[in-house]
Amino acid sequence: MEVFDGEHFKVLCEAFGEYQTNCYLAINKHKQEALIIDPGIGATAWILQTLTNDNLKPLAILNTHGHFDHIWSNAELSEHFHDIPLLCPYEDAFMLEEDCFELGLPLSTPSILVGAKAGDKVCKNTSNTSNLGRENDFQYGDFQITFICYPGHTPGCSVILLSHVKNTAQQIMFSGDFIFKRSIGRSDFPYSSHQAMKASLEEFLKLQNDMIIFPGHGSSTNLLSEKSNIPYWLPQL
C-alpha cells in the first residue's frame, strides 16, 4: 500500500505478523533504488516481490530499534542482499545478535552500529539518557537519513528522518515504537525505562518542523499533532 507520494520519492507499507508491525519501502521515483525499513515477521516475500516487480535495487536495511517484530527478516534479507548494509542503533544490537526473548529469532549482525564510538562493543544494557537526542547522518543513493535516538522503549530506540538530496526540506519520519498516532511506545518491557522515555518525550517536544510520521504500528500521523498529545502521557510515566 502506498502511504506517501512526494516529489522525489514514495513510501510503501505493509503490516506483518501477530503484532501487525509496519514494514516500509522508500522508493526513489527517479532511480531504481529503495530503502528497507523495519522488516518484521514474514516481510521478506513482500519486499523481494516488490523490488523484483519494479526492478529496484535495495540500498540499505534500516532498523528503528531491536525488538523482534521489527527485525525478524533482517537475516533473510541480509543473506539475499549480502552487499548492502544493515543499520541498527548501537545500544540495541544485542537484540539482533542473540535471541534474548527466546522466540526463535533468526540472528543478524548489523554492519553499521549507529552511534557507536571506536572501541564500543555490543552488550546488553537498559535504557538510560546517555544517548538521548544523539543524531547520526547517512546518505545512500539520493536519500538523506538521520537517526535520532530517543531511549526508553529500548536502549537505542530511534526515529529515522528521511529526505531526498534535491529537497531536504521535505522530511518524513519513521518513528518505530517511540511515537504512534495519539499514543506512545511502552516502557515496561525488559531493557526499557519509564524515566528515559519521559526524558525522550520531553526532548521530542523541542522538534520544530512539522512532518508526516510513519509509526511501527497503526496509521500515520504528524509531528504537530503528536506534540499536542505528549503532555497527556508525561504524567503517566
Tab-separated table of C-alpha atoms in Angstrom:
chain	number	residue	atom	x	y	z
A	1	MET	CA	0.000	0.000	0.000
A	2	GLU	CA	1.332	3.421	-0.945
A	3	VAL	CA	1.280	5.745	2.076
A	4	PHE	CA	3.370	8.659	0.773
A	5	ASP	CA	3.949	10.167	-2.649
A	6	GLY	CA	6.444	13.027	-2.597
A	7	GLU	CA	8.197	14.976	-5.299
A	8	HIS	CA	11.231	12.685	-5.424
A	9	PHE	CA	10.321	9.505	-3.541
A	10	LYS	CA	7.369	7.455	-2.396
A	11	VAL	CA	6.776	5.088	0.515
A	12	LEU	CA	5.040	1.716	0.519
A	13	CYS	CA	3.880	-0.016	3.697
A	14	GLU	CA	2.626	-3.460	4.665
A	15	ALA	CA	1.910	-4.787	8.162
A	16	PHE	CA	3.166	-8.243	9.151
A	17	GLY	CA	2.967	-10.745	11.976
A	18	GLU	CA	0.786	-11.143	15.037
A	19	TYR	CA	1.506	-7.563	16.086
A	20	GLN	CA	0.879	-6.118	12.593
A	21	THR	CA	4.265	-4.428	12.504
A	22	ASN	CA	4.694	-1.943	9.688
A	23	CYS	CA	7.472	-2.611	7.196
A	24	TYR	CA	8.294	0.256	4.838
A	25	LEU	CA	9.944	0.603	1.445
A	26	ALA	CA	11.125	4.090	0.485
A	27	ILE	CA	11.498	4.237	-3.290
A	28	ASN	CA	13.357	6.817	-5.367
A	29	LYS	CA	10.986	7.931	-8.130
A	30	HIS	CA	13.815	8.889	-10.497
A	31	LYS	CA	16.198	5.974	-9.948
A	32	GLN	CA	15.577	2.272	-9.408
A	33	GLU	CA	16.645	2.372	-5.760
A	34	ALA	CA	14.968	1.707	-2.418
A	35	LEU	CA	15.483	1.558	1.335
A	36	ILE	CA	14.057	-1.184	3.564
A	37	ILE	CA	12.829	-0.040	6.997
A	38	ASP	CA	11.949	-2.448	9.842
A	39	PRO	CA	11.480	-5.796	8.057
A	40	GLY	CA	9.426	-7.817	10.531
A	41	ILE	CA	7.997	-11.337	10.681
A	42	GLY	CA	7.077	-12.554	7.212
A	43	ALA	CA	8.104	-9.373	5.395
A	44	THR	CA	10.717	-10.950	3.123
A	45	ALA	CA	8.396	-12.235	0.376
A	46	TRP	CA	6.626	-8.870	0.000
A	47	ILE	CA	9.935	-6.994	-0.088
A	48	LEU	CA	11.516	-9.306	-2.673
A	49	GLN	CA	8.421	-9.341	-4.861
A	50	THR	CA	8.091	-5.547	-4.794
A	51	LEU	CA	11.761	-4.996	-5.549
A	52	THR	CA	11.660	-7.529	-8.379
A	53	ASN	CA	8.417	-6.251	-9.911
A	54	ASP	CA	9.689	-2.670	-10.028
A	55	ASN	CA	13.301	-3.626	-10.829
A	56	LEU	CA	14.530	-1.863	-7.698
A	57	LYS	CA	17.986	-2.080	-6.147
A	58	PRO	CA	17.947	-2.046	-2.326
A	59	LEU	CA	20.478	0.336	-0.824
A	60	ALA	CA	20.265	-0.485	2.893
A	61	ILE	CA	18.199	-2.077	5.653
A	62	LEU	CA	17.339	0.315	8.490
A	63	ASN	CA	16.142	-0.743	11.965
A	64	THR	CA	14.484	1.828	14.211
A	65	HIS	CA	15.132	-0.435	17.217
A	66	GLY	CA	15.875	-4.015	18.131
A	67	HIS	CA	12.560	-5.618	19.050
A	68	PHE	CA	11.964	-8.935	17.295
A	69	ASP	CA	8.848	-7.881	15.398
A	70	HIS	CA	10.821	-5.137	13.622
A	71	ILE	CA	13.982	-7.110	12.801
A	72	TRP	CA	12.836	-10.700	12.201
A	73	SER	CA	13.560	-10.661	8.464
A	74	ASN	CA	16.960	-8.959	8.789
A	75	ALA	CA	18.748	-12.296	8.497
A	76	GLU	CA	16.928	-13.482	5.369
A	77	LEU	CA	17.332	-10.157	3.617
A	78	SER	CA	20.997	-9.807	4.574
A	79	GLU	CA	21.652	-13.266	3.167
A	80	HIS	CA	19.795	-12.425	-0.037
A	81	PHE	CA	21.365	-8.965	-0.393
A	82	HIS	CA	24.762	-9.691	1.121
A	83	ASP	CA	26.337	-6.491	-0.216
A	84	ILE	CA	24.009	-3.921	1.393
A	85	PRO	CA	24.468	-2.535	4.912
A	86	LEU	CA	22.240	-3.302	7.882
A	87	LEU	CA	21.975	-0.305	10.219
A	88	CYS	CA	20.804	-0.640	13.811
A	89	PRO	CA	21.143	1.676	16.831
A	90	TYR	CA	24.274	0.574	18.671
A	91	GLU	CA	22.581	0.017	22.046
A	92	ASP	CA	20.007	-2.368	20.522
A	93	ALA	CA	22.439	-4.500	18.528
A	94	PHE	CA	22.444	-7.206	21.221
A	95	MET	CA	18.772	-7.861	20.422
A	96	LEU	CA	19.749	-8.764	16.852
A	97	GLU	CA	22.741	-10.901	17.755
A	98	GLU	CA	21.057	-13.074	20.391
A	99	ASP	CA	17.544	-14.374	20.885
A	100	CYS	CA	17.134	-12.615	24.215
A	101	PHE	CA	13.349	-13.166	24.352
A	102	GLU	CA	13.702	-16.873	23.361
A	103	LEU	CA	11.293	-16.634	20.438
A	104	GLY	CA	13.354	-18.395	17.789
A	105	LEU	CA	14.571	-15.136	16.290
A	106	PRO	CA	16.798	-15.547	13.193
A	107	LEU	CA	20.007	-13.831	14.304
A	108	SER	CA	21.577	-11.000	12.334
A	109	THR	CA	24.669	-8.854	12.699
A	110	PRO	CA	24.469	-5.126	11.973
A	111	SER	CA	27.162	-3.908	9.611
A	112	ILE	CA	26.767	-0.373	10.966
A	113	LEU	CA	26.206	0.268	14.682
A	114	VAL	CA	24.518	3.651	14.605
A	115	GLY	CA	26.005	5.935	17.241
A	116	ALA	CA	28.834	3.606	18.284
A	117	LYS	CA	32.251	5.059	19.069
A	118	ALA	CA	35.571	3.439	18.272
A	119	GLY	CA	36.113	0.515	20.620
A	120	ASP	CA	32.453	0.149	21.610
A	121	LYS	CA	31.398	-3.482	21.942
A	122	VAL	CA	27.910	-4.930	21.660
A	123	CYS	CA	26.495	-5.733	25.097
A	124	LYS	CA	23.194	-5.928	26.943
A	125	ASN	CA	22.074	-2.694	28.567
A	126	THR	CA	18.992	-0.982	29.944
A	127	SER	CA	17.605	2.282	28.607
A	128	ASN	CA	19.178	5.426	30.029
A	129	THR	CA	19.617	9.006	28.855
A	130	SER	CA	23.313	8.898	27.915
A	131	ASN	CA	22.405	8.721	24.222
A	132	LEU	CA	19.332	10.971	24.361
A	133	GLY	CA	18.974	13.155	21.266
A	134	ARG	CA	22.054	11.740	19.551
A	135	GLU	CA	21.921	12.328	15.795
A	136	ASN	CA	23.741	10.299	13.154
A	137	ASP	CA	23.569	11.121	9.447
A	138	PHE	CA	23.937	8.816	6.450
A	139	GLN	CA	23.432	9.049	2.714
A	140	TYR	CA	22.550	6.145	0.458
A	141	GLY	CA	21.937	6.999	-3.156
A	142	ASP	CA	19.878	10.185	-3.142
A	143	PHE	CA	18.401	9.502	0.294
A	144	GLN	CA	19.454	11.630	3.268
A	145	ILE	CA	18.965	9.708	6.518
A	146	THR	CA	19.153	10.885	10.124
A	147	PHE	CA	18.794	8.617	13.152
A	148	ILE	CA	17.728	10.488	16.313
A	149	CYS	CA	17.947	8.431	19.499
A	150	TYR	CA	15.023	8.551	21.947
A	151	PRO	CA	15.713	5.798	24.513
A	152	GLY	CA	13.049	4.379	26.774
A	153	HIS	CA	11.142	1.792	24.768
A	154	THR	CA	14.516	0.167	24.099
A	155	PRO	CA	18.041	1.350	24.947
A	156	GLY	CA	18.707	2.549	21.390
A	157	CYS	CA	15.156	3.348	20.291
A	158	SER	CA	15.371	5.838	17.433
A	159	VAL	CA	13.342	7.686	14.869
A	160	ILE	CA	14.581	7.913	11.291
A	161	LEU	CA	14.224	11.143	9.334
A	162	LEU	CA	14.257	10.694	5.580
A	163	SER	CA	14.577	13.212	2.763
A	164	HIS	CA	15.884	13.436	-0.806
A	165	VAL	CA	19.059	15.309	-1.694
A	166	LYS	CA	17.126	17.509	-4.147
A	167	ASN	CA	14.635	18.621	-1.494
A	168	THR	CA	15.967	18.152	2.029
A	169	ALA	CA	13.226	20.419	3.385
A	170	GLN	CA	10.635	17.705	2.706
A	171	GLN	CA	11.325	15.287	5.545
A	172	ILE	CA	9.292	12.374	6.790
A	173	MET	CA	9.778	10.386	9.996
A	174	PHE	CA	9.724	6.669	10.713
A	175	SER	CA	9.071	6.571	14.451
A	176	GLY	CA	9.280	2.831	15.158
A	177	ASP	CA	7.695	2.159	18.544
A	178	PHE	CA	8.505	5.556	20.046
A	179	ILE	CA	5.555	7.598	18.781
A	180	PHE	CA	2.208	6.311	17.497
A	181	LYS	CA	-0.923	8.106	16.415
A	182	ARG	CA	-2.294	9.548	19.670
A	183	SER	CA	-0.074	7.230	21.698
A	184	ILE	CA	3.484	6.376	22.723
A	185	GLY	CA	5.593	3.240	22.994
A	186	ARG	CA	5.552	1.075	26.086
A	187	SER	CA	8.385	1.432	28.576
A	188	ASP	CA	7.613	-1.515	30.857
A	189	PHE	CA	9.476	-4.172	28.860
A	190	PRO	CA	12.850	-5.723	29.754
A	191	TYR	CA	15.613	-3.194	28.944
A	192	SER	CA	13.037	-0.336	28.906
A	193	SER	CA	12.830	2.638	31.267
A	194	HIS	CA	9.970	4.944	32.228
A	195	GLN	CA	12.436	7.656	33.207
A	196	ALA	CA	14.294	7.510	29.901
A	197	MET	CA	11.014	7.514	27.956
A	198	LYS	CA	9.841	10.607	29.811
A	199	ALA	CA	13.103	12.418	29.063
A	200	SER	CA	12.879	11.366	25.410
A	201	LEU	CA	9.333	12.680	25.055
A	202	GLU	CA	10.393	15.983	26.586
A	203	GLU	CA	13.260	16.157	24.090
A	204	PHE	CA	10.912	15.263	21.222
A	205	LEU	CA	8.800	18.304	22.083
A	206	LYS	CA	11.735	20.509	21.020
A	207	LEU	CA	11.422	19.480	17.355
A	208	GLN	CA	10.133	22.391	15.312
A	209	ASN	CA	9.394	21.402	11.733
A	210	ASP	CA	6.120	19.603	11.118
A	211	MET	CA	6.339	16.379	9.139
A	212	ILE	CA	4.414	13.179	8.489
A	213	ILE	CA	5.163	10.378	10.963
A	214	PHE	CA	5.022	6.719	9.935
A	215	PRO	CA	4.982	4.558	13.104
A	216	GLY	CA	5.860	0.929	13.645
A	217	HIS	CA	2.195	0.015	14.160
A	218	GLY	CA	-1.019	1.622	13.027
A	219	SER	CA	-1.663	4.573	10.769
A	220	SER	CA	0.375	7.680	10.046
A	221	THR	CA	0.186	10.939	11.944
A	222	ASN	CA	2.155	14.191	12.054
A	223	LEU	CA	4.606	15.896	14.362
A	224	LEU	CA	2.469	18.817	15.481
A	225	SER	CA	-0.472	16.577	16.374
A	226	GLU	CA	1.682	14.274	18.480
A	227	LYS	CA	3.414	17.165	20.226
A	228	SER	CA	-0.021	18.237	21.415
A	229	ASN	CA	-0.714	14.717	22.738
A	230	ILE	CA	2.551	14.201	24.634
A	231	PRO	CA	1.620	16.356	27.675
A	232	TYR	CA	-1.159	13.833	28.357
A	233	TRP	CA	1.314	10.941	28.504
A	234	LEU	CA	4.133	12.517	30.503
A	235	PRO	CA	2.407	12.370	33.933
A	236	GLN	CA	1.620	8.700	33.392
A	237	LEU	CA	5.266	7.640	33.203
